[in-house]
Coordinates of C-alpha atoms in Angstrom, one line a residue:
Chain A
M856 CA 53.4 123.7 147.3
A857 CA 51.6 125.7 148.9
V858 CA 54.3 127.7 150.3
S859 CA 55.4 128.3 147.6
S860 CA 52.3 129.2 146.0
R861 CA 52.3 131.7 149.4
R862 CA 55.9 132.9 148.5
A863 CA 55.0 133.7 145.6
G864 CA 52.5 135.9 146.2
G865 CA 53.9 137.4 148.9
V866 CA 57.2 138.6 146.3
V867 CA 54.5 139.6 143.8
G868 CA 53.1 141.1 146.7
S869 CA 56.0 143.2 148.0
V870 CA 56.7 144.1 144.2
R871 CA 54.1 145.8 143.2
L872 CA 54.0 147.3 147.1
L873 CA 57.3 148.7 146.0
R874 CA 57.1 149.5 142.2
S875 CA 54.4 152.2 143.6
L876 CA 56.5 153.1 146.0
Q877 CA 59.0 154.1 143.1
H878 CA 57.1 156.1 141.2
Q879 CA 56.1 157.6 144.1
D880 CA 59.6 157.9 145.9
G881 CA 61.8 157.6 142.3
R882 CA 64.5 157.0 144.9
L883 CA 63.6 153.5 145.7
F884 CA 66.9 150.3 145.7
S885 CA 65.7 148.0 144.7
T886 CA 67.4 145.0 146.3
S887 CA 65.2 142.0 146.3
V888 CA 63.3 142.9 143.3
A889 CA 65.9 141.5 141.4
R890 CA 66.3 138.5 143.5
H891 CA 63.4 136.1 142.0
T892 CA 64.7 133.5 139.8
A893 CA 62.2 133.8 136.3
G894 CA 60.4 130.6 136.3
S895 CA 59.4 129.2 133.7
E896 CA 56.1 130.5 131.8
G897 CA 53.1 130.4 133.3
Q898 CA 54.5 129.3 136.4
P899 CA 55.2 132.3 139.5
P900 CA 59.1 133.0 140.3
K901 CA 60.8 131.2 143.0
F902 CA 61.8 132.6 145.9
V903 CA 66.0 132.8 146.1
P904 CA 66.2 134.5 150.0
P905 CA 68.4 137.1 150.4
S906 CA 71.8 136.2 151.2
K907 CA 73.1 137.6 154.5
P908 CA 74.7 140.1 154.8
V909 CA 78.3 139.4 156.9
I910 CA 79.6 141.8 159.4
I911 CA 82.1 142.4 160.7
D912 CA 82.6 145.9 163.1
K913 CA 85.5 146.8 163.2
A914 CA 84.6 148.9 165.5
K915 CA 85.0 144.8 167.8
S916 CA 88.6 144.2 168.3
Q917 CA 90.2 141.0 167.5
A918 CA 91.4 140.9 171.1
S919 CA 87.6 140.8 171.9
L920 CA 86.9 136.9 169.4
R921 CA 87.0 134.6 171.6
Q922 CA 90.4 132.4 171.7
F923 CA 90.1 129.2 171.0
L924 CA 92.7 126.2 170.4
S925 CA 90.7 122.6 169.3
P926 CA 92.2 120.2 172.4
E927 CA 93.8 118.0 169.8
F928 CA 96.0 120.5 168.8
I929 CA 98.0 120.3 172.2
P930 CA 100.8 117.4 172.4
P931 CA 99.6 115.1 174.8
R932 CA 103.3 114.6 178.2
Q933 CA 105.6 111.5 176.7
R934 CA 108.8 111.5 175.8
T935 CA 108.4 111.9 172.1
N936 CA 110.0 114.4 169.9
P937 CA 108.8 117.8 169.4
V938 CA 108.8 117.3 165.2
K939 CA 106.4 114.4 165.8
F940 CA 104.3 117.0 166.6
A941 CA 104.8 119.5 163.8
M942 CA 104.2 117.1 161.2
E943 CA 100.7 116.0 162.7
R944 CA 99.6 120.3 162.8
K945 CA 100.9 120.9 159.6
D946 CA 98.5 118.2 157.7
M947 CA 95.3 119.1 160.1
I948 CA 96.0 123.5 159.4
Q949 CA 96.0 121.8 155.8
R950 CA 93.0 120.3 156.3
R951 CA 91.4 122.5 158.3
K952 CA 91.6 125.9 155.5
I953 CA 89.7 123.7 152.7
L954 CA 87.4 121.8 155.3
N955 CA 85.8 125.0 157.8
I956 CA 86.5 123.0 161.6
P957 CA 84.2 124.9 163.7
E958 CA 85.0 125.4 167.6
F959 CA 82.3 124.0 169.5
Y960 CA 82.3 121.7 173.8
V961 CA 80.9 119.0 175.1
G962 CA 77.8 119.4 174.5
S963 CA 76.7 120.9 171.8
V964 CA 74.5 119.9 169.2
L965 CA 76.3 119.2 165.9
E966 CA 75.9 118.7 162.0
V967 CA 77.4 116.5 160.3
T968 CA 77.3 115.6 156.7
M969 CA 79.5 112.7 155.4
L970 CA 80.4 111.1 151.7
D971 CA 78.7 107.9 151.6
P972 CA 80.3 106.2 148.7
H973 CA 77.2 103.8 149.4
A974 CA 74.3 106.2 149.8
A975 CA 71.8 107.4 147.2
S976 CA 72.2 110.8 147.3
K977 CA 75.9 110.3 148.4
T978 CA 75.8 111.4 151.8
N979 CA 75.0 110.8 155.5
R980 CA 73.5 114.1 157.6
F981 CA 74.0 113.0 160.8
V982 CA 72.8 116.0 164.1
G983 CA 73.3 115.4 168.1
I984 CA 75.2 116.5 171.0
C985 CA 78.4 115.2 171.5
I986 CA 79.2 113.5 174.1
Q987 CA 82.3 113.5 174.0
R988 CA 85.8 114.6 172.6
S989 CA 88.8 113.1 172.4
G990 CA 92.4 111.7 170.2
K991 CA 95.0 114.3 170.3
G992 CA 96.7 114.9 166.5
L993 CA 94.9 113.7 163.8
G994 CA 92.8 110.7 164.8
A995 CA 91.0 113.7 166.8
T996 CA 87.5 111.7 167.1
F997 CA 83.9 113.3 168.7
T998 CA 80.8 111.3 169.2
L999 CA 77.7 113.0 168.4
R1000 CA 74.2 111.0 170.3
N1001 CA 70.8 110.9 169.2
I1002 CA 67.2 109.1 169.1
V1003 CA 66.0 107.7 166.4
D1004 CA 63.2 106.9 166.0
G1005 CA 63.5 105.2 170.1
Q1006 CA 66.8 103.7 168.9
G1007 CA 69.3 105.9 170.9
V1008 CA 72.0 106.7 168.4
E1009 CA 75.6 107.0 169.0
I1010 CA 78.3 107.8 165.9
C1011 CA 81.8 108.6 166.6
Y1012 CA 83.3 110.6 163.6
E1013 CA 86.7 111.3 162.6
L1014 CA 87.8 115.0 163.0
Y1015 CA 90.3 114.9 159.9
S1016 CA 89.0 111.9 157.6
P1017 CA 88.9 113.2 153.8
R1018 CA 84.7 111.6 154.3
M1019 CA 84.0 114.3 156.2
K1020 CA 82.1 117.3 153.8
H1021 CA 80.5 119.9 155.9
I1022 CA 80.3 120.9 160.6
E1023 CA 78.1 123.2 161.4
V1024 CA 77.7 123.7 165.0
L1025 CA 74.2 125.0 165.4
K1026 CA 73.8 124.9 169.8
L1027 CA 77.3 125.7 170.6
E1028 CA 76.9 125.5 174.4
K1029 CA 79.0 123.8 177.5
R1030 CA 78.2 121.6 180.4
L1031 CA 79.3 120.9 183.4
D1032 CA 81.0 117.5 183.2
D1033 CA 83.5 117.1 180.4
N1034 CA 81.9 113.9 179.2
L1035 CA 77.9 113.3 179.2
F1036 CA 77.8 109.1 178.4
Y1037 CA 75.3 109.1 181.4
L1038 CA 73.3 110.2 178.5
R1039 CA 72.5 106.4 178.2
D1040 CA 71.1 106.0 181.6
A1041 CA 68.8 109.7 181.5
L1042 CA 65.7 110.1 180.3
P1043 CA 65.0 109.7 176.9
E1044 CA 64.3 113.5 176.3
Y1045 CA 67.7 115.0 176.8
S1046 CA 69.1 112.8 174.4
T1047 CA 66.1 113.7 171.0
F1048 CA 67.7 117.0 168.6
D1049 CA 65.0 118.2 165.6
F1050 CA 66.8 116.3 162.8
D1051 CA 65.4 120.0 161.3
M1052 CA 66.8 122.0 164.0
K1053 CA 67.7 125.6 163.7
P1054 CA 70.4 126.8 164.1
V1055 CA 70.8 128.6 166.9
H1056 CA 73.2 131.4 166.2
L1057 CA 75.8 133.0 169.4
S1058 CA 78.2 136.3 168.5
P1059 CA 82.1 135.3 168.9
T1060 CA 82.5 137.4 171.3
Q1061 CA 80.6 136.0 173.8
D1062 CA 81.4 133.4 176.7
V1063 CA 80.1 130.4 175.7
P1064 CA 77.2 129.0 178.3
V1065 CA 77.8 127.0 180.6
N1066 CA 74.8 124.5 180.9
Q1067 CA 73.6 124.4 184.0
I1068 CA 70.9 121.9 183.8
K1069 CA 71.1 119.2 185.9
V1070 CA 69.5 115.9 184.8
R1071 CA 67.2 113.2 185.5
M1072 CA 67.8 109.6 185.1
K1073 CA 66.0 106.0 184.4
P1074 CA 65.6 103.8 186.8
R1075 CA 68.3 101.9 188.8
P1076 CA 70.5 100.6 187.9
W1077 CA 72.3 102.5 185.0
S1078 CA 75.7 101.3 182.8
K1079 CA 78.1 102.3 185.5
R1080 CA 77.2 103.4 188.7
W1081 CA 77.8 107.4 187.8
E1082 CA 77.5 108.4 191.5
R1083 CA 81.0 107.1 192.3
P1084 CA 83.6 109.4 192.6
K1085 CA 85.2 108.4 189.6
F1086 CA 82.9 109.4 187.2
N1087 CA 83.6 113.3 189.1
V1088 CA 79.6 114.1 187.7
Q1089 CA 78.0 117.4 188.2
G1090 CA 74.8 117.1 185.7
I1091 CA 72.7 114.1 187.3
R1092 CA 69.8 115.1 189.8
F1093 CA 70.7 112.4 192.8
D1094 CA 68.6 113.7 194.7
Q1095 CA 66.0 112.2 192.6
C1096 CA 67.3 109.0 192.5
L1097 CA 69.3 108.2 195.4
T1098 CA 69.1 108.5 198.8
P1099 CA 71.7 110.3 201.0
E1100 CA 72.7 106.8 202.6
Q1101 CA 73.9 105.1 199.1
M1102 CA 74.5 108.4 198.1
E1103 CA 77.4 108.4 201.1
H1104 CA 78.5 104.6 200.2
A1105 CA 79.5 105.4 197.0
Q1106 CA 81.9 108.2 198.9
K1107 CA 83.6 104.7 199.7
W1108 CA 85.7 104.9 196.7
A1109 CA 86.7 108.5 197.2
E1110 CA 90.3 108.7 196.3
P1111 CA 91.4 112.3 199.0
W1112 CA 95.2 111.6 197.2
R1113 CA 94.7 111.9 193.6
Q1114 CA 94.3 115.6 193.9
Y1115 CA 97.9 116.0 195.7
D1116 CA 98.4 113.7 193.1
M1117 CA 101.7 115.7 190.7
L1118 CA 102.7 113.2 188.0
K1119 CA 99.3 114.1 187.4
E1120 CA 99.6 117.8 186.6
Y1121 CA 100.6 119.4 183.0
D1122 CA 99.9 122.9 182.3
T1123 CA 99.1 123.1 179.1
S1124 CA 98.6 127.2 179.0
S1125 CA 101.7 128.4 177.8
V1126 CA 102.4 125.9 174.8
E1127 CA 98.2 126.3 174.1
E1128 CA 99.8 130.4 174.2
K1129 CA 102.4 129.6 171.3
I1130 CA 100.5 126.5 169.6
L1131 CA 97.1 128.9 169.4
Q1132 CA 99.7 131.7 168.0
E1133 CA 100.7 129.6 165.5
V1134 CA 98.4 127.9 164.0
Q1135 CA 95.8 130.8 163.7
A1136 CA 98.9 133.0 162.2
E1137 CA 98.8 129.6 159.5
L1138 CA 95.8 129.8 158.8
N1139 CA 95.4 133.2 158.3
K1140 CA 97.6 133.1 155.7
Chain B
M488 CA 157.2 105.1 212.6
R489 CA 155.3 107.1 210.8
Q490 CA 157.7 105.0 208.0
W491 CA 156.1 102.4 209.4
L492 CA 152.5 103.6 208.7
C493 CA 153.0 104.3 205.3
F494 CA 154.3 101.0 204.3
F495 CA 151.3 99.0 206.0
I496 CA 149.4 101.6 203.8
L497 CA 150.8 100.3 200.4
V498 CA 150.9 96.7 201.8
I499 CA 147.3 96.7 202.6
F500 CA 146.2 99.0 199.1
I501 CA 148.2 97.2 196.9
P502 CA 145.6 93.5 194.8
A503 CA 146.4 90.5 195.4
V504 CA 145.4 89.9 192.5
Q505 CA 146.8 92.8 189.2
C506 CA 143.9 92.5 187.3
V507 CA 143.6 94.5 183.6
R508 CA 139.8 96.7 184.5
T509 CA 141.2 98.3 188.4
I510 CA 144.9 100.0 186.5
K511 CA 143.3 102.7 183.5
T512 CA 146.7 104.8 182.1
S513 CA 144.5 107.0 179.7
T514 CA 142.0 110.0 181.5
W515 CA 138.8 110.8 180.1
W516 CA 138.5 114.1 178.7
D517 CA 137.3 116.5 180.8
E518 CA 139.5 114.9 183.9
H519 CA 141.8 118.2 183.4
L520 CA 139.2 120.3 182.1
T521 CA 136.8 122.9 184.8
E522 CA 133.5 122.4 184.7
D523 CA 132.9 126.2 182.5
N524 CA 135.7 124.4 180.2
A525 CA 133.5 121.5 180.2
N526 CA 130.3 122.8 179.2
V527 CA 131.8 124.6 176.6
M528 CA 133.0 121.6 174.4
R529 CA 129.9 120.6 175.3
R530 CA 127.9 123.1 173.5
A531 CA 130.0 123.5 170.6
V532 CA 130.3 120.0 170.2
A533 CA 127.0 120.3 169.8
E534 CA 126.2 123.1 167.5
E535 CA 129.2 122.6 165.7
Y536 CA 127.1 119.2 164.6
K537 CA 123.9 120.4 163.8
Q538 CA 125.2 122.5 161.2
L539 CA 126.7 119.9 159.6
T540 CA 123.4 118.5 159.6
V541 CA 122.0 121.3 158.8
D542 CA 124.2 122.5 155.7
R543 CA 124.3 119.2 153.9
L544 CA 127.8 119.6 153.5
N545 CA 129.4 116.6 151.4
P546 CA 132.1 116.3 152.4
L547 CA 133.6 114.5 149.6
K548 CA 136.1 116.7 148.2
D549 CA 137.6 114.4 144.7
E550 CA 136.2 112.3 142.3
P551 CA 132.6 110.3 143.6
W552 CA 132.4 106.4 143.0
P553 CA 131.0 105.9 139.4
R554 CA 127.6 105.7 139.5
H555 CA 125.6 102.2 137.7
E556 CA 122.4 101.3 135.9
W557 CA 119.8 99.2 138.1
D558 CA 119.4 95.6 137.9
E559 CA 117.2 92.6 138.9
K560 CA 120.0 91.2 141.4
S561 CA 121.2 93.8 142.8
R562 CA 120.9 94.5 145.9
R563 CA 121.3 98.6 147.4
V564 CA 122.1 99.7 151.1
G565 CA 120.1 100.4 153.4
L566 CA 119.1 103.1 155.7
V567 CA 119.4 103.9 160.4
A568 CA 116.5 106.1 160.6
V569 CA 115.1 107.6 164.4
K570 CA 111.4 106.1 165.5
L571 CA 109.4 109.0 165.8
G572 CA 105.5 107.8 166.5
M573 CA 102.4 106.9 165.0
M574 CA 99.3 108.9 163.1
P575 CA 96.3 107.6 160.9
V576 CA 96.5 107.8 156.4
W577 CA 93.0 108.1 154.5
T578 CA 93.5 106.1 150.7
K579 CA 91.5 108.2 148.3
S580 CA 88.6 106.1 149.0
G581 CA 88.3 107.5 152.4
E582 CA 90.1 104.1 154.3
R583 CA 92.0 104.2 157.1
H584 CA 96.3 103.4 157.9
V585 CA 97.7 103.6 160.8
V586 CA 101.7 104.7 159.6
T587 CA 104.8 104.4 161.5
M588 CA 107.0 108.1 160.9
L589 CA 111.0 107.5 161.2
Q590 CA 113.3 110.3 160.4
V591 CA 116.7 109.9 158.8
Q592 CA 119.0 111.4 161.1
D593 CA 122.6 112.6 159.4
C594 CA 122.9 109.5 157.3
H595 CA 126.9 108.3 156.3
V596 CA 128.1 105.5 155.1
I597 CA 131.6 105.3 156.2
K598 CA 132.8 102.2 155.3
H599 CA 132.9 100.2 151.6
I600 CA 134.2 96.5 153.2
P601 CA 134.9 94.0 149.0
K602 CA 133.6 91.3 148.8
E603 CA 136.7 89.8 149.1
E604 CA 137.9 90.9 152.9
Y605 CA 134.0 90.7 153.8
N606 CA 132.9 86.6 152.8
G607 CA 133.9 86.0 149.0
R608 CA 130.9 86.9 148.3
T609 CA 128.9 90.3 148.7
A610 CA 130.2 93.2 149.7
A611 CA 129.3 95.3 153.0
L612 CA 129.1 98.9 153.1
I613 CA 129.1 100.6 156.8
I614 CA 126.4 102.4 157.7
G615 CA 125.8 105.8 160.6
A616 CA 123.6 107.1 162.6
K617 CA 122.7 109.4 164.5
N618 CA 126.1 111.6 165.4
S619 CA 127.0 111.5 169.2
P620 CA 130.1 113.1 171.2
P621 CA 133.2 112.3 170.8
F622 CA 134.2 112.5 174.3
Y623 CA 134.6 109.3 176.4
R624 CA 134.7 107.2 173.0
T625 CA 138.2 105.2 172.5
E626 CA 140.6 106.6 169.6
E627 CA 139.7 103.5 167.4
S628 CA 136.2 103.7 167.3
L629 CA 136.5 107.7 167.0
E630 CA 139.1 106.1 163.8
M631 CA 137.2 105.0 162.1
F632 CA 134.8 108.0 161.7
R633 CA 138.0 110.4 161.2
N634 CA 138.9 108.7 158.0
A635 CA 135.7 109.4 156.1
G636 CA 135.3 112.6 157.2
V637 CA 132.6 112.2 159.0
P638 CA 131.5 113.0 163.0
P639 CA 131.4 110.0 166.0
K640 CA 127.3 108.2 164.8
Q641 CA 125.9 106.4 167.6
K642 CA 125.4 103.4 166.0
V643 CA 126.7 101.9 162.9
T644 CA 125.7 98.9 161.6
T645 CA 126.4 97.0 157.2
F646 CA 124.0 96.0 154.7
H647 CA 125.3 93.6 152.8
V648 CA 126.1 95.5 149.3
T649 CA 126.1 94.5 145.5
D650 CA 129.7 95.2 142.9
N651 CA 127.3 97.6 141.2
A652 CA 125.9 99.7 143.7
V653 CA 128.9 100.2 146.3
I654 CA 129.8 104.4 147.0
K655 CA 132.3 106.0 148.5
P656 CA 132.9 105.9 151.9
G657 CA 131.3 110.1 153.7
T658 CA 128.2 110.0 151.3
P659 CA 125.4 111.0 152.7
L660 CA 121.8 109.8 152.7
Y661 CA 118.7 111.1 153.0
A662 CA 115.8 109.5 153.0
A663 CA 114.3 110.1 148.9
H664 CA 116.3 106.2 148.9
F665 CA 113.2 105.4 149.2
R666 CA 110.4 106.0 147.7
P667 CA 106.5 105.9 147.7
G668 CA 104.6 102.3 146.4
Q669 CA 108.1 100.6 147.6
Y670 CA 108.4 98.3 150.2
V671 CA 110.5 97.9 152.9
D672 CA 111.6 95.9 155.7
V673 CA 112.1 97.7 159.1
T674 CA 114.7 95.9 161.9
A675 CA 115.3 97.5 165.6
K676 CA 115.1 96.4 169.2
T677 CA 112.0 95.0 170.3
I678 CA 111.2 96.5 174.0
G679 CA 112.0 94.6 176.5
K680 CA 109.9 93.4 178.7
G681 CA 111.5 91.2 180.8
F682 CA 111.1 87.8 183.1
Q683 CA 107.7 86.9 181.4
G684 CA 105.6 84.0 182.1
V685 CA 104.9 81.5 179.7
M686 CA 101.5 82.8 178.4
K687 CA 102.1 86.2 177.5
R688 CA 105.7 85.1 175.5
W689 CA 104.2 81.9 173.5
G690 CA 100.7 82.8 174.4
F691 CA 100.0 79.3 175.3
S692 CA 96.2 79.3 176.8
G693 CA 97.1 78.9 180.7
Q694 CA 94.2 77.0 182.8
P695 CA 90.8 77.6 184.0
A696 CA 90.1 80.6 186.5
S697 CA 87.9 78.0 188.3
H698 CA 86.1 74.7 188.8
G699 CA 89.1 73.5 191.0
Q700 CA 91.9 74.6 189.8
T701 CA 94.6 74.7 192.4
K702 CA 97.4 76.4 191.9
T703 CA 97.3 76.9 188.2
H704 CA 96.2 79.4 186.3
R705 CA 98.6 80.1 183.6
R706 CA 101.4 77.6 184.3
P707 CA 102.6 76.2 181.3
G708 CA 100.8 72.8 181.7
S709 CA 102.6 69.8 179.9
L710 CA 106.2 70.0 179.2
G711 CA 106.0 67.2 176.1
P712 CA 105.6 63.2 175.5
G713 CA 106.0 60.9 178.7
G714 CA 109.0 58.3 179.1
D715 CA 110.4 57.3 175.9
P716 CA 112.2 60.2 175.0
A717 CA 112.2 60.2 179.0
K718 CA 113.3 63.7 177.8
V719 CA 112.3 67.3 177.5
F720 CA 113.1 68.4 174.0
K721 CA 115.5 71.6 172.9
G722 CA 114.2 74.4 172.5
K723 CA 110.7 74.0 174.2
K724 CA 108.6 77.2 175.0
M725 CA 109.8 78.5 178.6
P726 CA 109.2 81.9 181.0
G727 CA 112.4 83.8 180.4
K728 CA 113.4 87.1 179.3
M729 CA 111.3 88.6 176.8
G730 CA 112.1 91.2 174.1
N731 CA 114.9 93.9 173.9
V732 CA 116.6 91.9 170.7
F733 CA 116.6 92.2 167.1
D734 CA 113.4 92.1 165.0
T735 CA 112.3 92.8 161.7
A736 CA 109.4 93.2 160.1
F737 CA 109.1 92.5 156.5
G738 CA 107.1 94.3 153.7
L739 CA 106.6 97.2 154.3
K740 CA 104.5 99.8 152.8
V741 CA 106.5 103.7 152.3
W742 CA 103.5 105.1 151.9
R743 CA 105.1 109.3 152.2
V744 CA 108.2 110.8 151.8
N745 CA 108.8 114.5 153.6
T746 CA 112.3 115.3 151.6
K747 CA 113.5 118.3 153.6
A748 CA 112.8 116.6 157.9
N749 CA 114.0 113.7 156.1
I750 CA 111.2 111.7 157.1
L751 CA 109.8 108.3 155.7
Y752 CA 105.6 107.2 156.4
I753 CA 105.8 103.3 156.5
N754 CA 102.7 101.3 156.9
G755 CA 101.7 99.7 160.2
S756 CA 103.8 99.1 163.6
V757 CA 107.6 98.7 163.7
P758 CA 109.4 97.1 166.2
G759 CA 111.0 99.2 169.4
H760 CA 110.1 102.4 171.4
R761 CA 109.5 105.3 171.0
N762 CA 113.1 107.2 169.0
C763 CA 115.4 104.2 168.6
L764 CA 117.5 103.4 166.2
V765 CA 115.9 100.9 162.8
K766 CA 116.9 99.8 160.3
V767 CA 115.8 100.1 157.1
R768 CA 116.6 97.8 154.0
D769 CA 114.7 96.9 150.5
T770 CA 112.4 94.3 151.3
I771 CA 113.4 90.8 150.1
L772 CA 109.9 89.1 149.5
P773 CA 110.0 87.5 146.3
H774 CA 106.2 89.2 145.8
R775 CA 106.6 92.6 147.0
L776 CA 110.2 92.7 144.4
E777 CA 107.8 94.4 141.3
K778 CA 107.2 97.2 143.6
N779 CA 110.7 98.0 144.4
R780 CA 111.8 98.1 140.8
N781 CA 114.6 101.7 139.0
P782 CA 114.5 103.0 143.0
P783 CA 117.4 105.9 142.8
F784 CA 120.6 103.5 142.3
P785 CA 122.7 103.6 144.2
T786 CA 121.7 105.8 145.6
F787 CA 119.7 109.1 145.9
F788 CA 122.0 112.3 146.1
A789 CA 121.1 115.6 146.8
D790 CA 123.7 117.4 145.3
G791 CA 122.6 115.9 142.3
D792 CA 119.8 117.1 139.7
E793 CA 117.1 116.0 140.9
E794 CA 114.2 118.3 142.5
L795 CA 112.2 116.9 144.3
P796 CA 109.7 118.8 146.3
E797 CA 109.0 118.2 149.8
D798 CA 106.3 116.0 149.5
L799 CA 106.0 112.2 147.8
Y800 CA 102.9 110.7 148.8
D801 CA 101.6 107.7 147.1
E802 CA 99.3 107.7 143.9
N803 CA 96.4 106.2 146.8
M804 CA 96.9 108.4 149.2
F805 CA 94.8 111.5 150.7
Q806 CA 96.7 114.4 150.0
F807 CA 95.1 117.1 152.2
G808 CA 95.5 119.7 150.4
E809 CA 92.7 118.1 147.8
P810 CA 89.4 120.1 148.1
I811 CA 86.4 118.1 149.4
P812 CA 84.7 116.5 145.9
G813 CA 80.8 116.7 145.5

């Protein structure tokens, strides 16, 4: 209530200022004046903030916008008929025309609203950091983690579920790893995000920043032995929780021949380009 | 000397016992062709079949057979399809189910066997699916396809059919033969697992891993009662070759039918590996028969009057073009 009266006072003040200016100048156009809704008699008019102008900078061409193909579009390397992937892609594009699924990576902070028939307001809102993106095609999922009232909560959402109402990226960034399961054993400050966090704007031409943060861990034992080379974790401060001898001991489980395994190579660049063009053409129709 | 040598060699190479397999009078198709010509033949045949599929031509030039009305006792033909893969599907209330996608590729009726010739009770229709090249096939096998006016097929099966559901040989069959909301049975050869032990093959629980078990963790244990029968009964579940046998999944719901690409979306899983050929027919489960009333009978004819939309959905299924409520 105090806030609204302060806002109303501000508007009334600005209205008076504008009116006085108008009298002086005569050329002033009133944009914000008309923006307050007519309140009920006696009540000050409610302030409705002006809509943000969408600036389409024609100088910056399409080429400088960063291209992003969501990883669930890339088909896995299997002996499956490509007709199956084509049918799934059609359904995914149809859904994306209705619900905007933004570009995000593991490590970005997202806000998700789902339809919930049992909730009072019929919706269900959650904010968290994305720790995993898995699944291909229509069954693609992502997991958000946050700490609510001292309790860590992870929720796995399906991107193409009909219960998804709204997905928004509050902070778009990448991390040093492609899954952040080690946050379960890290100090809680690294997984806490305010539910009313304000979105951090990133220009569509800029490269997505990589957060080089190295996380401090709770004392061992952890849920997994993150120091072992198979997890290949870059984002933990091992020097603060492990001795050099323990690090060396973990290297015993290293498998240095895996980098030469040719069967594990899957170069998706050409496939990605074709699918990206197809998806962009369909979405722009 | 040379004559002696030839005679000696001849004597060695004629086998003592004449076995049928070694003496072949016919040649294979590319024996007298150069490699280039053989490749040209292969490509020509492949292109011709692709064109036939795309054209959706009905090879029947003269009168089709009379169509009858569906009634409770009639059984109509099934289809043969290719298993593509699986994907999720959601209902309008948000429940998630999984479906298998089966694509009907070049399904044609090849032959009709009347009741008297088949088993005295029901007529049969022989269906073929998925065009395959005519090379490496005997003339006898190709004759059946030539009579129907249809390219040779990879899989040929029989469906039992009532007399009012017979279709003229050569008629193409499409995925719109089945409609969403219907229930089907799917038969296919299961994935072969090779020689498997009793725990995987029959689901026995085996023995504990520790607490003194000597060399016995996955064995069948006792084979039956003791001295009274003094034998092991026939059919005792024991280790052996598992899989690679025909198995049927009953009562699967059809969620969606794509008429353009001829794809059926069928609930749950289906036996067989990806890209295997499966036999799809109307359910015989008595409690699902009410859902299969008034199907396209005897089949869906593409050159008929019915104009179907590209996708047919079940009424409960969530379609991705629907707007977000609220």
